[in-house]
Amino acid sequence: MKSNSNKFTKPDDLKNLISKRRVLEATALSMLSGSIIGLSSLIPKTSNAQVSLNYPIKPVRFIVPFAVGGSGDLIARVVAEQLSRSMGQAWVIENKGGNGSVLGTEIAAKSNPDGYNVVLSNGAAITIGPLMGQQMGYKPMDDFTHLCLLGTFTNALIVRADHPAKNFNDFLNLAKSNPGKISYSSAGVGSAGYLTGELLKHLAKLDMVHIPYKGTGPAMTDLLGGQIDAMFNALIAASPYIKSGKVRALAVTSQQRIQEHYEIPTMNESVSGAIGDAWFGISVPSKTPIAVTEKLKNEILKTMEQAEVKQRLQEMGLNINVLGPKEFTLFLNNENKKWAPVIKSSNLTNNN
């Protein structure tokens, strides 16, 4: 019998065998790929509703663009404590103060939009800063979904007890009859008190001198000492001085009178549109899934309805005014419309 050991020694035969094997391998790979694709179509995809149902499955980072201990930080901690309980996952406060709250807000804007990065938004970072030309690495109205307005902080226009202005209208008349001679102080350029003073000047056509301070403590000392005529200060901070009779509150900066100090009129009652409260809200990066933002919104709204939460926030001086995304966005647009002409007419910039 002849040996078959040399059967495939011819080059052409070897090439044909290799070619056939490649065809068989390609066919098998194609069939395998098709099977995988077919199987993948059977795997249920996670729907928007399922994302909402499962969220959150880990702690939520709550970025607070202020230092520990300030009003914004304290408000955030009260809200975070309740949300941690109701949502079954910790809301972890991460203080990122700096650059007038822009630093922390920018970090939030550039964070993963997965619902686990939330920021305490405020006027300095969302409305006032941009209007004053502050450089920031985000677009306040484009890079965020503004979920809920939590409320506002009311300032009061106060004078020392022996000041000749006995009420707000007295103060207006005094300022009009003494252009350039009436002074008022605030916690500094860009603060809510400063801007409210500029708004009052703009609307009532007053010529008053602003004296900026690095804090309300030194300003209060000089007010009591007679070095300045008036001051815009947080109502909650001014309350002890008002109750002791050391200062007189002429008006508050809120839209409506404050229940705890109902005897103090609003500036708005005499000068239409003279409303200058600071505000705090909660926002998330704009590409956060709709199902997640909806669940977040609902949880925040429920939290702000809790009697204990309301009481604690009101004790801190927050006027609770909860708005959902649509109303909150409208509020922000109105803030821009209100402050733009004031900042322009006063030639205010971030370098003032």
Coordinates of C-alpha atoms in Angstrom, one line a residue:
M1 CA 0.0 0.0 0.0
K2 CA 1.3 3.4 -0.9
S3 CA 1.8 6.0 1.8
N4 CA -0.5 9.1 1.9
S5 CA 2.1 11.2 3.7
N6 CA 2.7 13.3 0.6
K7 CA -1.0 13.8 -0.3
F8 CA -1.1 17.6 0.6
T9 CA 2.4 18.5 -0.2
K10 CA 1.5 20.4 -3.3
P11 CA 1.4 24.2 -2.7
D12 CA -2.0 24.7 -4.5
D13 CA -3.7 22.1 -2.3
L14 CA -2.4 23.7 0.9
K15 CA -3.7 27.1 -0.2
N16 CA -7.1 25.6 -0.9
L17 CA -7.3 24.0 2.5
I18 CA -6.4 27.2 4.4
S19 CA -9.0 29.1 2.4
K20 CA -11.7 26.6 3.2
R21 CA -10.8 26.8 6.9
R22 CA -11.0 30.6 6.9
V23 CA -14.5 30.4 5.3
L24 CA -15.6 28.0 8.0
E25 CA -14.2 30.1 10.8
A26 CA -15.8 33.3 9.4
T27 CA -19.2 31.5 9.1
A28 CA -19.0 30.2 12.6
L29 CA -18.1 33.7 14.0
S30 CA -21.0 35.2 12.1
M31 CA -23.4 32.7 13.5
L32 CA -22.1 33.3 17.0
S33 CA -22.4 37.1 16.7
G34 CA -25.9 36.7 15.5
S35 CA -26.8 34.6 18.5
I36 CA -25.3 37.1 20.8
I37 CA -27.2 40.0 19.2
G38 CA -30.4 37.9 19.4
L39 CA -29.9 37.2 23.0
S40 CA -29.1 40.8 23.8
S41 CA -32.5 41.8 22.3
L42 CA -34.1 39.6 24.9
I43 CA -32.4 41.4 27.8
P44 CA -34.8 44.0 29.3
K45 CA -33.5 47.6 29.0
T46 CA -33.6 49.9 32.0
S47 CA -36.4 52.4 31.4
N48 CA -36.6 55.9 32.6
A49 CA -39.3 54.8 35.1
Q50 CA -37.0 52.0 36.4
V51 CA -34.2 54.6 36.9
S52 CA -36.6 56.6 39.0
L53 CA -37.8 53.6 40.9
N54 CA -34.2 52.4 41.8
Y55 CA -32.8 55.9 42.5
P56 CA -30.9 56.4 44.8
I57 CA -28.8 53.3 45.3
K58 CA -25.8 55.2 46.9
P59 CA -25.2 58.4 48.9
V60 CA -26.0 61.7 47.2
R61 CA -23.3 64.4 47.2
F62 CA -24.8 67.7 48.3
I63 CA -22.3 70.5 47.3
V64 CA -22.7 73.6 49.4
P65 CA -20.7 76.5 47.9
F66 CA -20.2 78.1 51.3
A67 CA -18.0 77.6 54.4
V68 CA -19.2 75.5 57.3
G69 CA -21.4 77.4 59.7
G70 CA -22.9 80.0 57.4
S71 CA -26.6 80.4 56.8
G72 CA -26.4 78.5 53.5
D73 CA -24.6 75.6 55.2
L74 CA -27.0 75.4 58.1
I75 CA -30.0 75.4 55.7
A76 CA -28.5 72.7 53.6
R77 CA -27.9 70.5 56.6
V78 CA -31.5 70.7 57.8
V79 CA -32.8 69.7 54.3
A80 CA -30.1 67.0 53.8
E81 CA -31.0 65.4 57.2
Q82 CA -34.6 65.0 56.2
L83 CA -33.9 63.8 52.7
S84 CA -31.5 61.2 54.0
R85 CA -34.3 59.8 56.1
S86 CA -37.0 59.9 53.4
M87 CA -34.8 58.6 50.5
G88 CA -33.0 55.9 52.4
Q89 CA -29.5 57.1 51.3
A90 CA -27.3 59.6 53.0
W91 CA -27.1 63.1 51.6
V92 CA -23.4 64.0 52.3
I93 CA -22.6 67.7 52.6
E94 CA -19.5 68.8 50.8
N95 CA -18.5 72.4 51.6
K96 CA -16.8 74.0 48.6
G97 CA -16.7 77.7 49.5
G98 CA -14.8 80.3 47.6
N99 CA -15.1 83.0 44.9
G100 CA -18.5 84.2 46.1
S101 CA -20.0 80.7 45.9
V102 CA -18.9 80.3 42.3
L103 CA -16.3 77.7 43.0
G104 CA -18.6 75.1 44.4
T105 CA -21.3 75.9 41.9
E106 CA -18.8 75.3 39.0
I107 CA -17.7 72.0 40.5
A108 CA -21.4 71.0 40.5
A109 CA -21.9 72.1 36.9
K110 CA -19.0 69.9 35.8
S111 CA -20.0 66.9 37.9
N112 CA -21.5 63.7 36.6
P113 CA -25.2 64.3 35.8
D114 CA -26.4 61.1 37.3
G115 CA -28.5 62.5 40.2
Y116 CA -25.8 61.9 42.8
N117 CA -24.4 65.5 42.5
V118 CA -26.7 68.2 43.8
V119 CA -25.8 71.9 44.6
L120 CA -27.3 74.5 46.9
S121 CA -27.9 77.3 44.4
N122 CA -28.0 81.0 45.3
G123 CA -28.2 84.4 43.7
A124 CA -24.5 85.2 43.8
A125 CA -23.6 82.2 41.6
I126 CA -26.7 82.1 39.4
T127 CA -28.0 85.6 38.8
I128 CA -26.0 88.5 40.4
G129 CA -22.4 87.2 39.6
P130 CA -23.1 86.8 35.9
L131 CA -24.8 90.2 35.7
M132 CA -21.7 91.8 37.3
G133 CA -19.4 90.2 34.8
Q134 CA -17.9 87.6 37.1
Q135 CA -15.8 85.0 35.3
M136 CA -17.3 81.5 35.7
G137 CA -16.8 78.2 34.0
Y138 CA -20.5 77.5 33.5
K139 CA -23.7 79.0 32.1
P140 CA -26.1 79.4 35.0
M141 CA -29.3 78.9 33.0
D142 CA -28.0 76.3 30.6
D143 CA -25.8 74.0 32.6
F144 CA -28.3 73.4 35.4
T145 CA -31.7 72.1 35.9
H146 CA -33.0 74.3 38.7
L147 CA -35.2 72.0 40.7
C148 CA -36.7 73.9 43.7
L149 CA -36.5 77.3 45.3
L150 CA -36.4 76.7 49.1
G151 CA -37.0 80.2 50.3
T152 CA -35.6 83.7 50.8
F153 CA -33.7 85.6 53.5
T154 CA -35.1 88.9 54.4
N155 CA -32.9 91.9 55.2
A156 CA -34.1 94.9 57.2
L157 CA -33.2 98.6 56.8
I158 CA -32.3 99.7 60.3
V159 CA -31.1 103.0 61.9
R160 CA -29.9 103.7 65.4
A161 CA -32.6 104.5 68.0
D162 CA -32.0 108.3 68.0
H163 CA -31.9 108.7 64.2
P164 CA -34.2 111.5 63.0
A165 CA -36.0 109.1 60.6
K166 CA -38.8 107.6 62.6
N167 CA -40.2 105.5 59.7
F168 CA -39.4 104.5 56.2
N169 CA -41.1 107.5 54.5
D170 CA -39.1 109.8 56.8
F171 CA -36.0 108.1 55.6
L172 CA -36.9 108.5 52.0
N173 CA -37.7 112.2 52.5
L174 CA -34.5 112.8 54.4
A175 CA -32.4 111.1 51.6
K176 CA -34.2 113.1 48.9
S177 CA -33.6 116.4 50.7
N178 CA -30.0 115.6 51.5
P179 CA -28.5 114.2 48.3
G180 CA -25.1 112.5 48.8
K181 CA -25.2 113.0 52.6
I182 CA -27.1 109.9 53.8
S183 CA -24.9 106.8 54.2
Y184 CA -25.8 103.2 54.4
S185 CA -23.7 100.1 55.0
S186 CA -23.8 96.4 54.0
A187 CA -21.7 93.3 54.3
G188 CA -19.9 94.4 51.1
V189 CA -20.2 94.9 47.4
G190 CA -22.3 92.2 45.8
S191 CA -24.0 91.3 49.0
A192 CA -27.8 91.2 49.1
G193 CA -27.9 94.2 51.4
Y194 CA -25.7 96.3 49.1
L195 CA -27.7 95.4 46.0
T196 CA -31.0 96.1 47.8
G197 CA -29.7 99.6 48.7
E198 CA -28.7 100.1 45.1
L199 CA -32.2 98.9 44.0
L200 CA -33.8 101.4 46.4
K201 CA -31.6 104.2 45.0
H202 CA -32.5 103.2 41.5
L203 CA -36.3 103.0 42.0
A204 CA -36.7 106.0 44.3
K205 CA -34.1 108.1 42.6
L206 CA -32.0 108.6 45.7
D207 CA -28.4 109.8 46.0
M208 CA -27.0 107.8 49.0
V209 CA -23.5 106.8 49.8
H210 CA -22.7 103.1 50.3
I211 CA -20.1 102.2 52.9
P212 CA -18.9 98.6 52.4
Y213 CA -17.8 96.5 55.4
K214 CA -16.2 93.1 55.5
G215 CA -18.9 91.8 57.8
T216 CA -22.1 92.9 59.5
G217 CA -20.5 93.0 62.9
P218 CA -18.2 96.0 62.3
A219 CA -21.0 97.7 60.4
M220 CA -23.4 97.3 63.3
T221 CA -20.8 98.8 65.7
D222 CA -20.4 101.9 63.5
L223 CA -24.2 102.2 63.1
L224 CA -24.7 102.2 66.8
G225 CA -21.8 104.7 67.2
G226 CA -23.3 107.1 64.7
Q227 CA -20.6 106.8 62.0
I228 CA -23.2 105.7 59.4
D229 CA -26.9 106.5 59.0
A230 CA -28.4 103.2 58.0
M231 CA -27.7 99.6 57.4
F232 CA -29.2 96.6 55.5
N233 CA -28.8 93.6 57.8
A234 CA -30.4 90.1 57.9
L235 CA -33.6 90.5 59.9
I236 CA -32.8 87.5 62.1
A237 CA -29.4 89.0 63.0
A238 CA -30.9 92.5 63.6
S239 CA -33.8 91.1 65.8
P240 CA -32.0 91.2 69.1
Y241 CA -31.0 94.9 68.5
I242 CA -34.6 95.7 67.5
K243 CA -36.1 94.1 70.5
S244 CA -33.6 95.8 72.9
G245 CA -34.4 99.2 71.4
K246 CA -30.9 99.9 70.2
V247 CA -31.9 100.2 66.6
R248 CA -35.2 100.9 64.8
A249 CA -36.3 98.8 61.8
L250 CA -37.7 101.1 59.2
A251 CA -38.6 98.4 56.6
V252 CA -38.0 94.9 55.5
T253 CA -36.9 93.9 52.0
S254 CA -39.3 91.0 51.5
Q255 CA -42.4 91.1 49.2
Q256 CA -44.8 90.7 52.1
R257 CA -44.5 91.5 55.8
I258 CA -42.9 89.0 58.0
Q259 CA -45.3 87.3 60.5
E260 CA -42.8 87.5 63.4
H261 CA -42.3 91.2 62.8
Y262 CA -45.6 92.2 61.2
E263 CA -45.3 95.7 62.6
I264 CA -42.4 96.5 60.2
P265 CA -43.6 97.5 56.7
T266 CA -42.0 96.4 53.5
M267 CA -40.1 98.8 51.3
N268 CA -42.3 97.6 48.5
E269 CA -45.3 99.2 50.2
S270 CA -43.8 102.7 49.6
V271 CA -41.5 102.0 46.6
S272 CA -43.0 99.5 44.2
G273 CA -40.6 96.7 43.2
A274 CA -38.1 97.4 46.1
I275 CA -37.7 93.7 47.0
G276 CA -34.2 92.5 47.6
D277 CA -34.1 89.2 49.5
A278 CA -31.3 86.7 49.2
W279 CA -32.5 83.2 48.1
F280 CA -31.5 79.5 48.2
G281 CA -32.5 76.7 46.0
I282 CA -31.4 73.2 44.9
S283 CA -30.1 72.5 41.4
V284 CA -28.5 69.6 39.5
P285 CA -26.4 69.4 36.3
S286 CA -28.6 69.9 33.2
K287 CA -28.2 66.4 31.7
T288 CA -29.4 64.6 34.8
P289 CA -32.1 62.1 33.7
I290 CA -35.6 63.4 33.7
A291 CA -36.9 60.5 35.9
V292 CA -34.3 61.3 38.5
T293 CA -35.0 65.0 38.5
E294 CA -38.7 64.3 38.9
K295 CA -38.1 62.1 41.9
L296 CA -35.7 64.6 43.4
K297 CA -38.2 67.4 43.0
N298 CA -41.0 65.4 44.6
E299 CA -38.7 64.4 47.6
I300 CA -37.6 68.0 48.1
L301 CA -41.2 69.3 48.0
K302 CA -42.3 66.7 50.5
T303 CA -39.3 67.5 52.8
M304 CA -40.2 71.2 52.7
E305 CA -43.7 70.4 53.9
Q306 CA -42.5 68.7 57.1
A307 CA -43.5 70.8 60.1
E308 CA -40.2 70.2 61.9
V309 CA -38.2 71.2 58.8
K310 CA -40.3 74.4 58.4
Q311 CA -39.8 75.4 62.0
R312 CA -36.1 74.9 62.0
L313 CA -35.6 76.8 58.8
Q314 CA -37.8 79.6 59.9
E315 CA -35.9 79.9 63.2
M316 CA -32.8 80.4 61.0
G317 CA -34.5 83.3 59.2
L318 CA -35.5 81.6 56.0
N319 CA -38.9 82.7 54.6
I320 CA -40.1 79.4 53.1
N321 CA -41.3 79.9 49.5
V322 CA -41.0 76.6 47.8
L323 CA -41.2 76.6 44.0
G324 CA -40.9 73.7 41.5
P325 CA -38.7 73.7 38.4
K326 CA -41.0 75.7 36.1
E327 CA -41.8 78.4 38.7
F328 CA -38.2 78.4 40.0
T329 CA -36.9 79.1 36.5
L330 CA -39.4 81.9 36.1
F331 CA -38.3 83.3 39.4
L332 CA -34.6 83.3 38.2
N333 CA -35.6 85.0 34.9
N334 CA -37.4 87.7 36.9
E335 CA -34.4 88.1 39.2
N336 CA -32.2 88.8 36.1
K337 CA -34.7 91.3 34.8
K338 CA -34.9 93.1 38.1
W339 CA -31.2 93.3 38.8
A340 CA -29.8 94.0 35.3
P341 CA -30.9 97.6 35.1
V342 CA -29.8 98.2 38.7
I343 CA -26.3 96.9 38.1
K344 CA -26.1 98.7 34.8
S345 CA -27.2 102.1 36.2
S346 CA -24.9 101.8 39.1
N347 CA -22.0 100.6 36.8
L348 CA -21.5 97.6 39.1
T349 CA -18.9 95.1 38.2
N350 CA -17.1 92.3 40.0
N351 CA -14.2 94.7 40.4
N352 CA -16.1 97.4 42.3

